[in-house]
mmCIF file with all atom_site columns, C-alpha atoms in Angstrom:
data_model
loop_
_atom_site.group_PDB
_atom_site.id
_atom_site.type_symbol
_atom_site.label_atom_id
_atom_site.label_alt_id
_atom_site.label_comp_id
_atom_site.label_asym_id
_atom_site.label_entity_id
_atom_site.label_seq_id
_atom_site.pdbx_PDB_ins_code
_atom_site.Cartn_x
_atom_site.Cartn_y
_atom_site.Cartn_z
_atom_site.occupancy
_atom_site.B_iso_or_equiv
_atom_site.pdbx_formal_charge
_atom_site.auth_seq_id
_atom_site.auth_comp_id
_atom_site.auth_asym_id
_atom_site.auth_atom_id
_atom_site.pdbx_PDB_model_num
ATOM 1  C CA . MET A 1 1  ? -74.668  25.079 4.880   1.00 72.00 ? 11  MET A CA 1
ATOM 2  C CA . GLN A 1 2  ? -71.557  26.997 5.863   1.00 83.00 ? 12  GLN A CA 1
ATOM 3  C CA . GLU A 1 3  ? -69.930  23.775 7.025   1.00 87.00 ? 13  GLU A CA 1
ATOM 4  C CA . ASN A 1 4  ? -70.613  22.256 3.586   1.00 84.00 ? 14  ASN A CA 1
ATOM 5  C CA . ARG A 1 5  ? -68.905  25.214 1.904   1.00 89.00 ? 15  ARG A CA 1
ATOM 6  C CA . TYR A 1 6  ? -65.872  24.864 4.158   1.00 93.00 ? 16  TYR A CA 1
ATOM 7  C CA . GLN A 1 7  ? -65.682  21.116 3.469   1.00 93.00 ? 17  GLN A CA 1
ATOM 8  C CA . LYS A 1 8  ? -66.093  21.655 -0.264  1.00 94.00 ? 18  LYS A CA 1
ATOM 9  C CA . GLN A 1 9  ? -63.370  24.305 -0.290  1.00 95.00 ? 19  GLN A CA 1
ATOM 10 C CA . THR A 1 10 ? -61.043  21.982 1.642   1.00 96.00 ? 20  THR A CA 1
ATOM 11 C CA . PHE A 1 11 ? -61.680  19.144 -0.819  1.00 97.00 ? 21  PHE A CA 1
ATOM 12 C CA . GLN A 1 12 ? -61.136  21.470 -3.797  1.00 97.00 ? 22  GLN A CA 1
ATOM 13 C CA . ILE A 1 13 ? -57.781  22.609 -2.408  1.00 97.00 ? 23  ILE A CA 1
ATOM 14 C CA . GLU A 1 14 ? -56.783  18.984 -1.829  1.00 97.00 ? 24  GLU A CA 1
ATOM 15 C CA . LEU A 1 15 ? -57.946  18.108 -5.356  1.00 97.00 ? 25  LEU A CA 1
ATOM 16 C CA . ASN A 1 16 ? -55.808  20.882 -6.844  1.00 98.00 ? 26  ASN A CA 1
ATOM 17 C CA . GLU A 1 17 ? -52.780  19.643 -4.883  1.00 97.00 ? 27  GLU A CA 1
ATOM 18 C CA . THR A 1 18 ? -53.448  16.067 -5.997  1.00 97.00 ? 28  THR A CA 1
ATOM 19 C CA . ASN A 1 19 ? -53.763  17.101 -9.648  1.00 97.00 ? 29  ASN A CA 1
ATOM 20 C CA . SER A 1 20 ? -50.497  19.066 -9.419  1.00 97.00 ? 30  SER A CA 1
ATOM 21 C CA . ALA A 1 21 ? -48.714  16.110 -7.826  1.00 96.00 ? 31  ALA A CA 1
ATOM 22 C CA . LEU A 1 22 ? -50.108  13.774 -10.482 1.00 97.00 ? 32  LEU A CA 1
ATOM 23 C CA . GLU A 1 23 ? -48.839  16.035 -13.288 1.00 96.00 ? 33  GLU A CA 1
ATOM 24 C CA . GLU A 1 24 ? -45.377  16.228 -11.712 1.00 95.00 ? 34  GLU A CA 1
ATOM 25 C CA . VAL A 1 25 ? -45.175  12.475 -11.183 1.00 96.00 ? 35  VAL A CA 1
ATOM 26 C CA . LYS A 1 26 ? -46.161  11.815 -14.805 1.00 95.00 ? 36  LYS A CA 1
ATOM 27 C CA . LYS A 1 27 ? -43.434  14.217 -16.012 1.00 95.00 ? 37  LYS A CA 1
ATOM 28 C CA . THR A 1 28 ? -40.739  12.763 -13.769 1.00 94.00 ? 38  THR A CA 1
ATOM 29 C CA . LYS A 1 29 ? -38.180  10.509 -15.419 1.00 93.00 ? 39  LYS A CA 1
ATOM 30 C CA . GLY A 1 30 ? -36.165  9.549  -12.328 1.00 92.00 ? 40  GLY A CA 1
ATOM 31 C CA . ASN A 1 31 ? -36.938  8.068  -8.936  1.00 94.00 ? 41  ASN A CA 1
ATOM 32 C CA . ILE A 1 32 ? -40.091  9.056  -7.075  1.00 95.00 ? 42  ILE A CA 1
ATOM 33 C CA . TYR A 1 33 ? -40.276  9.341  -3.304  1.00 95.00 ? 43  TYR A CA 1
ATOM 34 C CA . LYS A 1 34 ? -43.232  9.554  -0.965  1.00 94.00 ? 44  LYS A CA 1
ATOM 35 C CA . ILE A 1 35 ? -43.237  10.901 2.565   1.00 93.00 ? 45  ILE A CA 1
ATOM 36 C CA . VAL A 1 36 ? -44.666  8.388  5.029   1.00 92.00 ? 46  VAL A CA 1
ATOM 37 C CA . GLY A 1 37 ? -44.747  9.862  8.510   1.00 94.00 ? 47  GLY A CA 1
ATOM 38 C CA . GLN A 1 38 ? -41.272  11.307 8.966   1.00 95.00 ? 48  GLN A CA 1
ATOM 39 C CA . VAL A 1 39 ? -39.612  8.984  6.454   1.00 96.00 ? 49  VAL A CA 1
ATOM 40 C CA . MET A 1 40 ? -39.170  9.408  2.727   1.00 96.00 ? 50  MET A CA 1
ATOM 41 C CA . VAL A 1 41 ? -39.473  6.137  0.805   1.00 96.00 ? 51  VAL A CA 1
ATOM 42 C CA . LYS A 1 42 ? -38.877  5.286  -2.832  1.00 96.00 ? 52  LYS A CA 1
ATOM 43 C CA . VAL A 1 43 ? -42.084  4.253  -4.631  1.00 95.00 ? 53  VAL A CA 1
ATOM 44 C CA . ASN A 1 44 ? -43.005  2.746  -7.974  1.00 95.00 ? 54  ASN A CA 1
ATOM 45 C CA . LYS A 1 45 ? -44.150  5.405  -10.451 1.00 96.00 ? 55  LYS A CA 1
ATOM 46 C CA . GLU A 1 46 ? -47.164  3.403  -11.669 1.00 96.00 ? 56  GLU A CA 1
ATOM 47 C CA . ASP A 1 47 ? -48.293  2.703  -8.096  1.00 95.00 ? 57  ASP A CA 1
ATOM 48 C CA . ILE A 1 48 ? -48.156  6.349  -7.071  1.00 96.00 ? 58  ILE A CA 1
ATOM 49 C CA . ILE A 1 49 ? -49.979  7.413  -10.253 1.00 97.00 ? 59  ILE A CA 1
ATOM 50 C CA . LYS A 1 50 ? -52.724  4.892  -9.493  1.00 97.00 ? 60  LYS A CA 1
ATOM 51 C CA . GLU A 1 51 ? -52.917  6.085  -5.876  1.00 97.00 ? 61  GLU A CA 1
ATOM 52 C CA . LEU A 1 52 ? -53.145  9.748  -6.900  1.00 97.00 ? 62  LEU A CA 1
ATOM 53 C CA . GLU A 1 53 ? -55.781  9.001  -9.555  1.00 98.00 ? 63  GLU A CA 1
ATOM 54 C CA . GLU A 1 54 ? -57.885  7.122  -6.985  1.00 98.00 ? 64  GLU A CA 1
ATOM 55 C CA . LYS A 1 55 ? -57.519  9.992  -4.533  1.00 98.00 ? 65  LYS A CA 1
ATOM 56 C CA . ARG A 1 56 ? -58.561  12.438 -7.274  1.00 98.00 ? 66  ARG A CA 1
ATOM 57 C CA . ASP A 1 57 ? -61.631  10.350 -8.102  1.00 98.00 ? 67  ASP A CA 1
ATOM 58 C CA . THR A 1 58 ? -62.602  10.108 -4.424  1.00 98.00 ? 68  THR A CA 1
ATOM 59 C CA . LEU A 1 59 ? -62.258  13.867 -3.959  1.00 98.00 ? 69  LEU A CA 1
ATOM 60 C CA . ASN A 1 60 ? -64.375  14.515 -7.055  1.00 98.00 ? 70  ASN A CA 1
ATOM 61 C CA . LEU A 1 61 ? -67.088  12.232 -5.664  1.00 98.00 ? 71  LEU A CA 1
ATOM 62 C CA . ARG A 1 62 ? -67.009  14.009 -2.312  1.00 97.00 ? 72  ARG A CA 1
ATOM 63 C CA . ILE A 1 63 ? -67.266  17.415 -3.969  1.00 97.00 ? 73  ILE A CA 1
ATOM 64 C CA . LYS A 1 64 ? -70.229  16.238 -6.061  1.00 97.00 ? 74  LYS A CA 1
ATOM 65 C CA . ALA A 1 65 ? -71.932  14.839 -2.951  1.00 96.00 ? 75  ALA A CA 1
ATOM 66 C CA . ILE A 1 66 ? -71.533  18.179 -1.188  1.00 95.00 ? 76  ILE A CA 1
ATOM 67 C CA . GLU A 1 67 ? -72.860  20.006 -4.254  1.00 95.00 ? 77  GLU A CA 1
ATOM 68 C CA . ASN A 1 68 ? -75.900  17.717 -4.245  1.00 95.00 ? 78  ASN A CA 1
ATOM 69 C CA . GLN A 1 69 ? -76.465  18.410 -0.536  1.00 93.00 ? 79  GLN A CA 1
ATOM 70 C CA . GLU A 1 70 ? -76.197  22.147 -1.204  1.00 93.00 ? 80  GLU A CA 1
ATOM 71 C CA . LYS A 1 71 ? -78.756  21.888 -4.005  1.00 95.00 ? 81  LYS A CA 1
ATOM 72 C CA . ILE A 1 72 ? -81.166  19.954 -1.783  1.00 95.00 ? 82  ILE A CA 1
ATOM 73 C CA . LEU A 1 73 ? -80.793  22.556 0.967   1.00 93.00 ? 83  LEU A CA 1
ATOM 74 C CA . ARG A 1 74 ? -81.268  25.448 -1.480  1.00 93.00 ? 84  ARG A CA 1
ATOM 75 C CA . ASP A 1 75 ? -84.401  23.780 -2.856  1.00 96.00 ? 85  ASP A CA 1
ATOM 76 C CA . LYS A 1 76 ? -85.794  23.272 0.660   1.00 96.00 ? 86  LYS A CA 1
ATOM 77 C CA . VAL A 1 77 ? -85.100  26.883 1.566   1.00 95.00 ? 87  VAL A CA 1
ATOM 78 C CA . GLU A 1 78 ? -86.744  28.087 -1.649  1.00 96.00 ? 88  GLU A CA 1
ATOM 79 C CA . ASN A 1 79 ? -89.803  25.883 -1.116  1.00 96.00 ? 89  ASN A CA 1
ATOM 80 C CA . THR A 1 80 ? -90.138  27.090 2.466   1.00 96.00 ? 90  THR A CA 1
ATOM 81 C CA . ARG A 1 81 ? -89.811  30.705 1.324   1.00 95.00 ? 91  ARG A CA 1
ATOM 82 C CA . LYS A 1 82 ? -92.551  30.212 -1.278  1.00 95.00 ? 92  LYS A CA 1
ATOM 83 C CA . LEU A 1 83 ? -94.809  28.531 1.264   1.00 95.00 ? 93  LEU A CA 1
ATOM 84 C CA . ILE A 1 84 ? -94.372  31.403 3.716   1.00 95.00 ? 94  ILE A CA 1
ATOM 85 C CA . GLU A 1 85 ? -95.061  33.973 0.987   1.00 94.00 ? 95  GLU A CA 1
ATOM 86 C CA . GLU A 1 86 ? -98.258  32.139 -0.029  1.00 92.00 ? 96  GLU A CA 1
ATOM 87 C CA . LYS A 1 87 ? -99.480  32.007 3.562   1.00 91.00 ? 97  LYS A CA 1
ATOM 88 C CA . LEU A 1 88 ? -98.738  35.688 4.040   1.00 91.00 ? 98  LEU A CA 1
ATOM 89 C CA . LYS A 1 89 ? -100.645 36.587 0.858   1.00 89.00 ? 99  LYS A CA 1
ATOM 90 C CA . LYS A 1 90 ? -103.652 34.525 1.997   1.00 87.00 ? 100 LYS A CA 1
ATOM 91 C CA . ARG A 1 91 ? -103.570 36.254 5.356   1.00 86.00 ? 101 ARG A CA 1
ATOM 92 C CA . GLU A 1 92 ? -103.411 39.676 3.693   1.00 85.00 ? 102 GLU A CA 1
ATOM 93 C CA . LYS A 1 93 ? -106.429 38.846 1.498   1.00 82.00 ? 103 LYS A CA 1
ATOM 94 C CA . LYS A 1 94 ? -108.488 37.855 4.535   1.00 78.00 ? 104 LYS A CA 1
ATOM 95 C CA . GLY A 1 95 ? -107.698 41.141 6.212   1.00 68.00 ? 105 GLY A CA 1
ATOM 96 C CA . PRO A 1 96 ? -107.505 41.915 9.942   1.00 65.00 ? 106 PRO A CA 1
ATOM 97 C CA . LYS A 1 97 ? -109.927 40.191 12.341  1.00 57.00 ? 107 LYS A CA 1
#
Protein backbone atom coordinates (compact mmCIF):
# COMPACT_ATOMS: atom_id res chain seq x y z
CA MET A 1 0.00 0.00 0.00
CA GLN A 2 2.87 2.34 0.81
CA GLU A 3 4.46 1.56 -2.54
CA ASN A 4 1.19 2.56 -4.26
CA ARG A 5 1.21 5.90 -2.42
CA TYR A 6 4.80 6.55 -3.46
CA GLN A 7 4.01 5.68 -7.08
CA LYS A 8 0.88 7.82 -7.05
CA GLN A 9 2.79 10.77 -5.59
CA THR A 10 5.50 10.37 -8.24
CA PHE A 11 2.90 10.31 -11.03
CA GLN A 12 1.12 13.36 -9.57
CA ILE A 13 4.38 15.33 -9.49
CA GLU A 14 5.09 14.31 -13.09
CA LEU A 15 1.52 15.27 -14.05
CA ASN A 16 1.94 18.72 -12.51
CA GLU A 17 5.21 19.21 -14.41
CA THR A 18 3.57 18.05 -17.64
CA ASN A 19 0.62 20.40 -17.18
CA SER A 20 2.99 23.32 -16.50
CA ALA A 21 5.04 22.50 -19.59
CA LEU A 22 1.87 22.22 -21.68
CA GLU A 23 0.67 25.65 -20.51
CA GLU A 24 4.05 27.22 -21.31
CA VAL A 25 4.22 25.62 -24.75
CA LYS A 26 0.71 26.84 -25.59
CA LYS A 27 1.67 30.40 -24.56
CA THR A 28 4.93 30.41 -26.49
CA LYS A 29 4.98 32.34 -29.75
CA GLY A 30 8.55 31.55 -30.85
CA ASN A 31 10.59 28.41 -31.38
CA ILE A 32 10.22 25.45 -29.04
CA TYR A 33 13.09 23.17 -28.09
CA LYS A 34 13.13 19.77 -26.46
CA ILE A 35 16.03 18.16 -24.64
CA VAL A 36 16.84 14.73 -26.04
CA GLY A 37 19.67 13.15 -24.09
CA GLN A 38 22.30 15.87 -23.93
CA VAL A 39 21.11 17.66 -27.07
CA MET A 40 18.50 20.37 -27.44
CA VAL A 41 16.49 20.06 -30.66
CA LYS A 42 13.91 22.33 -32.25
CA VAL A 43 10.44 20.76 -32.34
CA ASN A 44 7.10 21.53 -33.95
CA LYS A 45 4.72 23.22 -31.50
CA GLU A 46 1.72 21.06 -32.46
CA ASP A 47 3.77 17.86 -32.12
CA ILE A 48 5.01 18.73 -28.65
CA ILE A 49 1.51 19.75 -27.54
CA LYS A 50 0.17 16.40 -28.75
CA GLU A 51 3.01 14.56 -26.99
CA LEU A 52 2.43 16.40 -23.71
CA GLU A 53 -1.34 15.85 -23.89
CA GLU A 54 -0.80 12.11 -24.45
CA LYS A 55 1.63 11.99 -21.54
CA ARG A 56 -0.92 13.83 -19.36
CA ASP A 57 -3.65 11.36 -20.32
CA THR A 58 -1.39 8.39 -19.60
CA LEU A 59 -0.44 9.78 -16.19
CA ASN A 60 -4.10 10.39 -15.34
CA LEU A 61 -4.90 6.77 -16.24
CA ARG A 62 -2.04 5.50 -14.09
CA ILE A 63 -3.16 7.60 -11.14
CA LYS A 64 -6.74 6.32 -11.50
CA ALA A 65 -5.48 2.72 -11.67
CA ILE A 66 -3.52 3.22 -8.46
CA GLU A 67 -6.56 4.81 -6.80
CA ASN A 68 -8.64 1.79 -7.82
CA GLN A 69 -6.01 -0.56 -6.38
CA GLU A 70 -6.00 1.45 -3.14
CA LYS A 71 -9.79 1.22 -2.92
CA ILE A 72 -9.71 -2.54 -3.48
CA LEU A 73 -7.07 -2.94 -0.77
CA ARG A 74 -8.99 -0.71 1.66
CA ASP A 75 -12.16 -2.73 1.02
CA LYS A 76 -10.30 -6.01 1.62
CA VAL A 77 -8.81 -4.69 4.84
CA GLU A 78 -12.22 -3.47 6.01
CA ASN A 79 -13.89 -6.78 5.17
CA THR A 80 -11.17 -8.70 6.98
CA ARG A 81 -11.51 -6.41 10.00
CA LYS A 82 -15.27 -6.98 10.10
CA LEU A 83 -14.83 -10.73 9.78
CA ILE A 84 -12.36 -10.80 12.66
CA GLU A 85 -14.66 -8.67 14.83
CA GLU A 86 -17.60 -11.02 14.12
CA LYS A 87 -15.54 -14.08 15.02
CA LEU A 88 -14.35 -12.44 18.22
CA LYS A 89 -17.93 -11.54 19.21
CA LYS A 90 -19.08 -15.13 18.57
CA ARG A 91 -16.22 -16.42 20.68
CA GLU A 92 -17.09 -14.01 23.50
CA LYS A 93 -20.74 -15.14 23.45
CA LYS A 94 -19.72 -18.79 23.77
CA GLY A 95 -17.60 -17.99 26.79
CA PRO A 96 -14.48 -19.79 28.04
CA LYS A 97 -14.25 -23.59 27.71
